[in-house]
Amino acid sequence: MFLKYLWIFFISMVPLIELRGAIPVSQALGLPIIPSYAVCIVGNMLPVPIIFLFARRFLEWGQDKKYIDKICQFFLVKGSEAGKKMQAKAGRTLFVALFLFVGIPLPGTGAWTGTLAASLLDMNFKETVIAVTLGVLFAGVIMMAISFGVAGAAGAVAG
């Protein structure tokens, strides 16, 4: 059982997969939903402070390094442009925009991407962590509901 929880913990830390993939895996593994939800939340949130504090610095450092310059420049330019557009549309509701961006479980809109965008927008660390945490909690609830719906439908078809 411990290894199953460890598995979903690490899945929830992976960029692009995050808890959006870990919660359905937890249900496929037959784990109880509430402890699984908690493990996935912790796993998904663990990288957030590191991303906020160091990702931008790494990209800025790497933009003039031989093998990584183009990818670092790409992320800096695209992230800054997207951030400015989001800020122009969101105005003073940037916190809400970040919460919704992270909270709606679509590909590429998780805690990793949201935190990097907040970092590039020079958002406050505390506000970023709170908005991302609320978004991850919300996405987890949505994924639990979807997991229950899929599991219930599969059980009805098989049963």
PDB file of C-alpha atoms in Angstrom:
ATOM      1  CA  MET A   1       0.000   0.000   0.000  1.00  0.00           C
ATOM      2  CA  PHE A   2       2.830   2.415   0.889  1.00  0.00           C
ATOM      3  CA  LEU A   3       4.415   1.905  -2.543  1.00  0.00           C
ATOM      4  CA  LYS A   4       1.112   2.779  -4.237  1.00  0.00           C
ATOM      5  CA  TYR A   5       0.938   6.041  -2.299  1.00  0.00           C
ATOM      6  CA  LEU A   6       4.569   6.750  -3.115  1.00  0.00           C
ATOM      7  CA  TRP A   7       3.799   6.105  -6.784  1.00  0.00           C
ATOM      8  CA  ILE A   8       0.931   8.629  -6.909  1.00  0.00           C
ATOM      9  CA  PHE A   9       3.007  11.099  -4.886  1.00  0.00           C
ATOM     10  CA  PHE A  10       5.727  11.074  -7.541  1.00  0.00           C
ATOM     11  CA  ILE A  11       3.242  11.097 -10.437  1.00  0.00           C
ATOM     12  CA  SER A  12       1.683  14.252  -8.992  1.00  0.00           C
ATOM     13  CA  MET A  13       5.099  15.949  -9.031  1.00  0.00           C
ATOM     14  CA  VAL A  14       5.670  15.371 -12.774  1.00  0.00           C
ATOM     15  CA  PRO A  15       5.133  18.451 -14.976  1.00  0.00           C
ATOM     16  CA  LEU A  16       2.093  18.281 -17.279  1.00  0.00           C
ATOM     17  CA  ILE A  17       0.763  15.151 -15.528  1.00  0.00           C
ATOM     18  CA  GLU A  18       0.583  16.421 -11.959  1.00  0.00           C
ATOM     19  CA  LEU A  19      -2.425  15.526  -9.822  1.00  0.00           C
ATOM     20  CA  ARG A  20      -4.614  15.495 -12.931  1.00  0.00           C
ATOM     21  CA  GLY A  21      -3.033  12.165 -13.770  1.00  0.00           C
ATOM     22  CA  ALA A  22      -2.219  10.979 -10.262  1.00  0.00           C
ATOM     23  CA  ILE A  23      -5.801  10.969  -8.942  1.00  0.00           C
ATOM     24  CA  PRO A  24      -7.148   8.690 -11.712  1.00  0.00           C
ATOM     25  CA  VAL A  25      -4.117   6.432 -11.198  1.00  0.00           C
ATOM     26  CA  SER A  26      -4.897   6.283  -7.461  1.00  0.00           C
ATOM     27  CA  GLN A  27      -8.404   5.099  -8.261  1.00  0.00           C
ATOM     28  CA  ALA A  28      -7.110   2.551 -10.770  1.00  0.00           C
ATOM     29  CA  LEU A  29      -4.837   1.251  -8.000  1.00  0.00           C
ATOM     30  CA  GLY A  30      -7.838   0.933  -5.674  1.00  0.00           C
ATOM     31  CA  LEU A  31      -6.652   3.461  -3.094  1.00  0.00           C
ATOM     32  CA  PRO A  32      -9.127   5.312  -0.843  1.00  0.00           C
ATOM     33  CA  ILE A  33      -9.980   8.676  -2.355  1.00  0.00           C
ATOM     34  CA  ILE A  34      -9.432  11.043   0.615  1.00  0.00           C
ATOM     35  CA  PRO A  35      -5.897   9.871   1.527  1.00  0.00           C
ATOM     36  CA  SER A  36      -5.054   9.729  -2.199  1.00  0.00           C
ATOM     37  CA  TYR A  37      -6.313  13.277  -2.663  1.00  0.00           C
ATOM     38  CA  ALA A  38      -4.130  14.491   0.233  1.00  0.00           C
ATOM     39  CA  VAL A  39      -1.021  12.684  -1.055  1.00  0.00           C
ATOM     40  CA  CYS A  40      -1.557  14.074  -4.567  1.00  0.00           C
ATOM     41  CA  ILE A  41      -2.028  17.632  -3.260  1.00  0.00           C
ATOM     42  CA  VAL A  42       1.212  17.479  -1.272  1.00  0.00           C
ATOM     43  CA  GLY A  43       3.101  15.972  -4.213  1.00  0.00           C
ATOM     44  CA  ASN A  44       1.755  18.558  -6.630  1.00  0.00           C
ATOM     45  CA  MET A  45       2.509  21.501  -4.334  1.00  0.00           C
ATOM     46  CA  LEU A  46       6.005  20.440  -3.255  1.00  0.00           C
ATOM     47  CA  PRO A  47       7.770  21.835  -6.369  1.00  0.00           C
ATOM     48  CA  VAL A  48       5.859  25.156  -6.354  1.00  0.00           C
ATOM     49  CA  PRO A  49       8.221  27.190  -4.121  1.00  0.00           C
ATOM     50  CA  ILE A  50      11.255  25.821  -5.976  1.00  0.00           C
ATOM     51  CA  ILE A  51       9.745  26.718  -9.347  1.00  0.00           C
ATOM     52  CA  PHE A  52       8.791  30.200  -8.170  1.00  0.00           C
ATOM     53  CA  LEU A  53      12.160  30.959  -6.622  1.00  0.00           C
ATOM     54  CA  PHE A  54      14.525  29.341  -9.124  1.00  0.00           C
ATOM     55  CA  ALA A  55      12.942  28.659 -12.562  1.00  0.00           C
ATOM     56  CA  ARG A  56      13.121  32.253 -13.747  1.00  0.00           C
ATOM     57  CA  ARG A  57      16.693  32.587 -12.489  1.00  0.00           C
ATOM     58  CA  PHE A  58      17.654  29.404 -14.320  1.00  0.00           C
ATOM     59  CA  LEU A  59      16.050  30.582 -17.564  1.00  0.00           C
ATOM     60  CA  GLU A  60      17.749  33.973 -17.326  1.00  0.00           C
ATOM     61  CA  TRP A  61      21.095  32.309 -16.534  1.00  0.00           C
ATOM     62  CA  GLY A  62      20.708  29.816 -19.376  1.00  0.00           C
ATOM     63  CA  GLN A  63      19.686  32.252 -22.103  1.00  0.00           C
ATOM     64  CA  ASP A  64      23.329  32.800 -23.124  1.00  0.00           C
ATOM     65  CA  LYS A  65      24.646  29.247 -22.549  1.00  0.00           C
ATOM     66  CA  LYS A  66      25.686  27.204 -25.569  1.00  0.00           C
ATOM     67  CA  TYR A  67      23.269  24.256 -25.571  1.00  0.00           C
ATOM     68  CA  ILE A  68      20.296  25.588 -23.658  1.00  0.00           C
ATOM     69  CA  ASP A  69      20.160  29.205 -24.843  1.00  0.00           C
ATOM     70  CA  LYS A  70      17.386  28.810 -27.399  1.00  0.00           C
ATOM     71  CA  ILE A  71      15.006  26.897 -25.143  1.00  0.00           C
ATOM     72  CA  CYS A  72      15.600  29.286 -22.234  1.00  0.00           C
ATOM     73  CA  GLN A  73      15.036  32.315 -24.473  1.00  0.00           C
ATOM     74  CA  PHE A  74      11.892  30.700 -25.867  1.00  0.00           C
ATOM     75  CA  PHE A  75      10.399  30.172 -22.395  1.00  0.00           C
ATOM     76  CA  LEU A  76      11.369  33.644 -21.230  1.00  0.00           C
ATOM     77  CA  VAL A  77       9.924  35.411 -24.271  1.00  0.00           C
ATOM     78  CA  LYS A  78       6.769  33.326 -24.585  1.00  0.00           C
ATOM     79  CA  GLY A  79       6.161  33.294 -20.839  1.00  0.00           C
ATOM     80  CA  SER A  80       6.586  37.047 -20.570  1.00  0.00           C
ATOM     81  CA  GLU A  81       4.336  37.736 -23.559  1.00  0.00           C
ATOM     82  CA  ALA A  82       1.617  35.398 -22.301  1.00  0.00           C
ATOM     83  CA  GLY A  83       1.933  36.830 -18.807  1.00  0.00           C
ATOM     84  CA  LYS A  84       1.560  40.391 -20.053  1.00  0.00           C
ATOM     85  CA  LYS A  85      -1.534  39.460 -22.061  1.00  0.00           C
ATOM     86  CA  MET A  86      -3.046  37.686 -19.069  1.00  0.00           C
ATOM     87  CA  GLN A  87      -2.243  40.640 -16.828  1.00  0.00           C
ATOM     88  CA  ALA A  88      -3.772  43.103 -19.297  1.00  0.00           C
ATOM     89  CA  LYS A  89      -6.992  41.086 -19.427  1.00  0.00           C
ATOM     90  CA  ALA A  90      -7.103  40.200 -15.738  1.00  0.00           C
ATOM     91  CA  GLY A  91      -6.070  43.582 -14.370  1.00  0.00           C
ATOM     92  CA  ARG A  92      -6.301  43.520 -10.596  1.00  0.00           C
ATOM     93  CA  THR A  93      -7.854  40.053 -10.659  1.00  0.00           C
ATOM     94  CA  LEU A  94      -4.567  38.336 -11.531  1.00  0.00           C
ATOM     95  CA  PHE A  95      -4.927  36.210  -8.381  1.00  0.00           C
ATOM     96  CA  VAL A  96      -8.283  34.879  -9.624  1.00  0.00           C
ATOM     97  CA  ALA A  97      -6.903  34.352 -13.124  1.00  0.00           C
ATOM     98  CA  LEU A  98      -4.017  32.292 -11.721  1.00  0.00           C
ATOM     99  CA  PHE A  99      -6.397  30.283  -9.523  1.00  0.00           C
ATOM    100  CA  LEU A 100      -8.622  29.475 -12.514  1.00  0.00           C
ATOM    101  CA  PHE A 101      -5.648  28.744 -14.776  1.00  0.00           C
ATOM    102  CA  VAL A 102      -4.344  26.146 -12.323  1.00  0.00           C
ATOM    103  CA  GLY A 103      -7.764  24.939 -11.160  1.00  0.00           C
ATOM    104  CA  ILE A 104      -9.308  24.015 -14.483  1.00  0.00           C
ATOM    105  CA  PRO A 105      -7.719  20.661 -15.338  1.00  0.00           C
ATOM    106  CA  LEU A 106      -6.682  21.113 -18.940  1.00  0.00           C
ATOM    107  CA  PRO A 107      -3.371  20.026 -20.465  1.00  0.00           C
ATOM    108  CA  GLY A 108      -0.597  22.523 -19.719  1.00  0.00           C
ATOM    109  CA  THR A 109      -2.506  24.487 -17.077  1.00  0.00           C
ATOM    110  CA  GLY A 110      -1.218  23.035 -13.831  1.00  0.00           C
ATOM    111  CA  ALA A 111       0.799  24.191 -10.862  1.00  0.00           C
ATOM    112  CA  TRP A 112       4.114  24.086 -12.740  1.00  0.00           C
ATOM    113  CA  THR A 113       2.966  26.325 -15.599  1.00  0.00           C
ATOM    114  CA  GLY A 114       0.948  28.638 -13.364  1.00  0.00           C
ATOM    115  CA  THR A 115       3.830  29.123 -10.947  1.00  0.00           C
ATOM    116  CA  LEU A 116       6.296  29.833 -13.746  1.00  0.00           C
ATOM    117  CA  ALA A 117       3.889  32.385 -15.245  1.00  0.00           C
ATOM    118  CA  ALA A 118       3.446  34.052 -11.846  1.00  0.00           C
ATOM    119  CA  SER A 119       7.205  34.212 -11.431  1.00  0.00           C
ATOM    120  CA  LEU A 120       7.638  35.831 -14.837  1.00  0.00           C
ATOM    121  CA  LEU A 121       4.900  38.331 -13.939  1.00  0.00           C
ATOM    122  CA  ASP A 122       6.691  39.234 -10.708  1.00  0.00           C
ATOM    123  CA  MET A 123       3.671  38.235  -8.642  1.00  0.00           C
ATOM    124  CA  ASN A 124       4.032  38.159  -4.890  1.00  0.00           C
ATOM    125  CA  PHE A 125       5.309  34.796  -3.588  1.00  0.00           C
ATOM    126  CA  LYS A 126       2.603  34.447  -0.933  1.00  0.00           C
ATOM    127  CA  GLU A 127      -0.229  35.311  -3.342  1.00  0.00           C
ATOM    128  CA  THR A 128       1.181  32.902  -5.904  1.00  0.00           C
ATOM    129  CA  VAL A 129       1.372  30.013  -3.451  1.00  0.00           C
ATOM    130  CA  ILE A 130      -2.161  30.685  -2.189  1.00  0.00           C
ATOM    131  CA  ALA A 131      -3.662  30.984  -5.698  1.00  0.00           C
ATOM    132  CA  VAL A 132      -1.834  27.874  -6.927  1.00  0.00           C
ATOM    133  CA  THR A 133      -2.801  25.907  -3.799  1.00  0.00           C
ATOM    134  CA  LEU A 134      -6.468  26.839  -4.216  1.00  0.00           C
ATOM    135  CA  GLY A 135      -6.243  25.943  -7.902  1.00  0.00           C
ATOM    136  CA  VAL A 136      -4.676  22.556  -7.145  1.00  0.00           C
ATOM    137  CA  LEU A 137      -7.349  21.832  -4.508  1.00  0.00           C
ATOM    138  CA  PHE A 138     -10.078  22.758  -7.003  1.00  0.00           C
ATOM    139  CA  ALA A 139      -8.525  20.684  -9.807  1.00  0.00           C
ATOM    140  CA  GLY A 140      -8.267  17.757  -7.388  1.00  0.00           C
ATOM    141  CA  VAL A 141     -11.987  17.941  -6.611  1.00  0.00           C
ATOM    142  CA  ILE A 142     -12.804  18.016 -10.323  1.00  0.00           C
ATOM    143  CA  MET A 143     -10.516  15.048 -10.996  1.00  0.00           C
ATOM    144  CA  MET A 144     -12.047  13.092  -8.097  1.00  0.00           C
ATOM    145  CA  ALA A 145     -15.520  13.685  -9.528  1.00  0.00           C
ATOM    146  CA  ILE A 146     -14.364  12.615 -12.972  1.00  0.00           C
ATOM    147  CA  SER A 147     -12.623   9.552 -11.527  1.00  0.00           C
ATOM    148  CA  PHE A 148     -15.765   8.541  -9.643  1.00  0.00           C
ATOM    149  CA  GLY A 149     -17.850   9.050 -12.769  1.00  0.00           C
ATOM    150  CA  VAL A 150     -15.532   6.952 -14.929  1.00  0.00           C
ATOM    151  CA  ALA A 151     -15.159   4.253 -12.265  1.00  0.00           C
ATOM    152  CA  GLY A 152     -18.923   4.155 -11.693  1.00  0.00           C
ATOM    153  CA  ALA A 153     -19.642   3.904 -15.405  1.00  0.00           C
ATOM    154  CA  ALA A 154     -17.040   1.151 -15.845  1.00  0.00           C
ATOM    155  CA  GLY A 155     -18.537  -0.754 -12.906  1.00  0.00           C
ATOM    156  CA  ALA A 156     -22.037  -0.431 -14.355  1.00  0.00           C
ATOM    157  CA  VAL A 157     -20.872  -1.706 -17.744  1.00  0.00           C
ATOM    158  CA  ALA A 158     -18.853  -4.577 -16.244  1.00  0.00           C
ATOM    159  CA  GLY A 159     -21.438  -5.468 -13.574  1.00  0.00           C
TER     160      GLY A 159
END
